[in-house]
XYZ file of C-alpha atoms in Angstrom:
265
model
C 59.900 -4.990 10.613
C 56.963 -6.450 12.554
C 57.365 -9.822 10.856
C 61.047 -9.974 11.882
C 60.371 -9.171 15.545
C 60.898 -12.117 17.916
C 61.241 -10.484 21.339
C 60.406 -7.282 23.239
C 60.947 -5.591 26.575
C 58.179 -3.095 27.311
C 57.651 -0.430 29.979
C 54.006 -0.443 31.080
C 51.953 2.485 32.355
C 52.453 1.524 36.023
C 56.237 1.466 35.681
C 56.661 -2.289 35.522
C 58.601 -3.976 32.733
C 57.132 -6.845 30.703
C 59.104 -9.243 28.521
C 57.720 -11.269 25.637
C 59.193 -13.593 23.036
C 62.869 -14.412 23.231
C 66.228 -14.227 21.524
C 65.767 -17.287 19.321
C 63.503 -17.822 16.336
C 61.988 -21.078 17.653
C 59.936 -19.466 20.403
C 56.301 -20.568 20.230
C 55.184 -20.468 23.865
C 52.229 -18.288 24.853
C 50.517 -15.478 22.993
C 52.280 -13.337 20.394
C 52.458 -10.212 22.548
C 55.186 -8.742 20.349
C 52.848 -8.119 17.424
C 50.104 -6.915 19.783
C 52.450 -4.285 21.204
C 53.726 -3.200 17.794
C 50.182 -2.828 16.464
C 49.047 -0.834 19.495
C 51.010 2.287 18.398
C 52.291 2.829 21.930
C 48.861 2.753 23.583
C 49.615 -0.379 25.641
C 53.244 0.243 26.570
C 56.566 1.652 25.416
C 58.906 -0.846 23.753
C 62.350 -0.151 25.210
C 64.184 -3.146 23.765
C 63.493 -5.281 20.699
C 65.056 -8.443 19.281
C 64.834 -9.093 15.553
C 65.437 -12.079 13.346
C 68.502 -11.407 11.201
C 68.501 -12.288 7.508
C 71.565 -12.576 5.261
C 72.199 -9.811 2.764
C 71.142 -10.748 -0.781
C 73.870 -11.759 -3.194
C 72.664 -9.134 -5.669
C 70.177 -6.285 -5.875
C 69.060 -3.984 -8.667
C 66.242 -1.545 -9.258
C 64.627 0.604 -11.929
C 62.554 3.778 -11.871
C 60.071 4.643 -14.604
C 57.673 7.422 -15.547
C 54.331 6.809 -17.245
C 51.746 9.322 -18.365
C 48.542 7.565 -17.279
C 47.499 5.902 -14.039
C 45.926 2.850 -15.768
C 49.286 2.171 -17.432
C 51.421 2.526 -14.305
C 49.135 0.337 -12.196
C 48.761 -2.255 -14.971
C 52.554 -2.474 -15.195
C 52.895 -2.662 -11.409
C 50.300 -5.403 -11.037
C 51.844 -7.410 -13.888
C 55.251 -7.151 -12.210
C 54.096 -8.305 -8.761
C 52.089 -11.174 -10.299
C 54.915 -12.254 -12.585
C 57.017 -15.386 -12.351
C 60.050 -13.413 -11.148
C 59.438 -12.063 -7.618
C 60.503 -8.529 -6.715
C 61.347 -7.083 -3.308
C 59.449 -3.826 -3.850
C 57.058 -2.349 -6.409
C 55.768 1.115 -5.528
C 53.661 3.648 -7.447
C 54.058 7.377 -6.778
C 52.304 10.546 -7.859
C 53.413 13.959 -6.671
C 53.388 17.389 -8.244
C 52.622 17.388 -11.947
C 50.734 14.856 -14.028
C 53.353 12.101 -14.233
C 53.008 8.745 -12.486
C 56.177 7.018 -11.346
C 57.012 3.372 -10.669
C 59.916 2.093 -8.561
C 60.891 -1.593 -8.706
C 63.617 -3.392 -6.788
C 64.719 -7.035 -6.982
C 66.982 -8.917 -4.562
C 68.415 -12.423 -4.543
C 70.818 -14.363 -6.693
C 72.371 -12.538 -9.632
C 70.430 -14.568 -12.207
C 67.094 -14.126 -10.408
C 67.609 -10.382 -10.078
C 68.587 -10.040 -13.736
C 65.477 -11.934 -14.851
C 63.159 -9.930 -12.578
C 64.481 -6.595 -13.839
C 64.240 -7.731 -17.466
C 60.610 -8.735 -16.924
C 59.860 -5.415 -15.206
C 61.446 -3.431 -18.047
C 59.328 -5.324 -20.554
C 56.081 -4.547 -18.706
C 57.047 -0.875 -18.542
C 58.139 -0.646 -22.180
C 54.949 -2.141 -23.626
C 53.034 0.615 -21.818
C 55.240 3.343 -23.313
C 57.210 4.005 -20.156
C 60.898 4.814 -19.888
C 62.955 3.002 -17.258
C 66.131 4.294 -15.642
C 68.408 3.015 -12.903
C 66.916 3.244 -9.420
C 68.726 5.706 -7.172
C 67.495 6.612 -3.696
C 63.901 6.781 -4.932
C 62.566 3.963 -2.720
C 64.052 5.560 0.361
C 62.420 8.860 -0.549
C 59.039 7.182 -1.043
C 59.269 5.444 2.335
C 59.855 8.829 3.971
C 56.422 10.188 2.993
C 54.934 9.726 6.513
C 57.822 11.710 8.007
C 57.539 14.461 5.365
C 53.776 14.907 5.766
C 53.965 17.280 8.726
C 51.183 19.603 7.555
C 47.632 18.848 6.464
C 46.726 15.168 6.771
C 48.188 11.816 5.758
C 45.494 9.253 4.942
C 46.450 5.569 4.948
C 44.132 3.030 3.321
C 44.339 -0.711 2.700
C 42.573 -1.585 -0.550
C 41.879 -4.603 -2.712
C 44.675 -4.529 -5.271
C 42.200 -4.153 -8.141
C 40.820 -0.976 -6.557
C 44.108 0.899 -6.203
C 44.126 2.485 -9.677
C 40.643 4.085 -9.527
C 41.267 5.138 -5.924
C 44.543 6.785 -6.942
C 42.759 8.675 -9.723
C 40.180 9.900 -7.216
C 42.904 11.028 -4.822
C 44.922 12.821 -7.508
C 41.852 14.826 -8.501
C 41.223 16.270 -5.041
C 41.740 19.970 -4.364
C 44.232 19.386 -1.539
C 46.146 16.486 -3.124
C 49.900 16.737 -2.513
C 51.364 13.236 -2.943
C 50.462 9.551 -3.200
C 52.503 6.401 -2.592
C 50.953 2.963 -3.202
C 52.406 -0.488 -2.599
C 51.397 -2.528 -5.635
C 51.638 -5.884 -3.870
C 49.578 -5.118 -0.755
C 47.269 -2.318 -1.885
C 48.357 -0.129 1.043
C 48.180 3.472 -0.166
C 49.112 6.727 1.531
C 47.809 10.106 0.376
C 49.146 13.420 1.646
C 46.623 16.265 1.650
C 47.697 19.876 2.222
C 45.999 23.253 2.066
C 42.981 24.898 3.654
C 41.924 23.066 6.831
C 38.270 22.730 5.830
C 39.224 21.389 2.402
C 41.718 18.924 3.906
C 39.067 17.560 6.274
C 36.534 17.232 3.461
C 38.998 15.456 1.163
C 40.253 13.134 3.921
C 36.699 12.062 4.722
C 36.042 11.530 1.001
C 39.085 9.242 0.696
C 38.095 7.180 3.734
C 34.592 6.776 2.327
C 35.993 5.779 -1.085
C 38.062 3.070 0.622
C 35.040 1.671 2.464
C 32.991 1.596 -0.754
C 35.456 -0.911 -2.283
C 35.636 -3.005 0.935
C 38.864 -1.377 2.039
C 39.712 0.289 5.330
C 41.509 3.460 6.279
C 42.540 5.909 8.938
C 44.187 9.297 9.281
C 47.783 8.335 10.016
C 48.993 11.870 10.672
C 47.413 15.314 10.809
C 48.505 18.796 11.742
C 48.056 20.009 15.301
C 45.220 22.325 14.252
C 43.232 19.388 12.866
C 43.465 17.036 15.842
C 40.156 18.075 17.381
C 38.336 18.261 14.041
C 39.639 15.211 12.174
C 39.655 11.948 14.169
C 42.346 9.401 13.433
C 39.747 6.644 13.086
C 36.557 7.539 11.193
C 34.542 4.673 12.644
C 34.894 2.006 15.291
C 36.569 -1.138 13.947
C 35.140 -4.594 14.447
C 36.254 -6.095 17.738
C 36.146 -2.709 19.444
C 34.894 -4.142 22.764
C 37.693 -6.723 22.867
C 40.354 -4.111 22.127
C 39.010 -1.882 24.891
C 39.311 -4.748 27.368
C 42.938 -5.265 26.355
C 43.589 -1.535 26.777
C 41.991 -1.557 30.234
C 44.211 -4.446 31.327
C 47.476 -2.886 30.149
C 46.687 0.771 30.894
C 43.661 1.126 33.233
C 44.066 4.897 33.605
C 44.399 5.418 29.819
C 47.483 7.621 30.157
C 49.417 6.242 27.170
C 48.880 7.930 23.784
C 45.276 9.137 24.315
C 43.414 9.416 21.019
C 46.116 7.557 19.078
C 43.965 4.500 18.359
C 40.282 3.734 17.934
C 39.981 2.405 21.482
C 42.354 4.686 23.437
């Protein structure tokens, strides 16, 4: 959604209202405050109105859902699909309860392009001994993981694509592992941890360290109320910390908006 945003109206901490962007796509004047505000997680102001670029609905869409026994197979299939000649709209790997890895693929566009993309995806799944079925509401369910992870901790990491498979294996082997959802194209992976508080904290810290080892980055996206004082959202200060603090001080000098939500608030 951030990439489709072209205008915002934001309530600031002192009660004033700031406007940025506009109602047309060709708006290039000034700084891109829209993306700054979206990425601030509410620590700079509260977006009360947003204008988005509207795209036409695709002429056709189709998806498949597959189960594979091993993580190397599911990630190899996913990476082959996103690197293939036929682009797909979504390619997501999931692991929940049990030992099965699941892959959801969706293609959108012209009827011929969608048909070719799904055929290519089926081939990559079949050669790795997977079974593909028609995609139902699986993608919607996978996107709801952050909302479902109300207990324990939800760790979000951004990884080099080549590192997602070994990281996923590490996550699935943890004592408190509950669920994993990984975007095959971007390497963004979310892991839900649930169970004993001490074990959740230990496993969350282990995942964040594993991400840093492969030149990735991560944070605790959500955690239970009991863990807020024991498990910080940001394990270490990001680069540019001083600059971000200056921006925070300009927008919210008293630091009343979303304290503790970001690395600099």
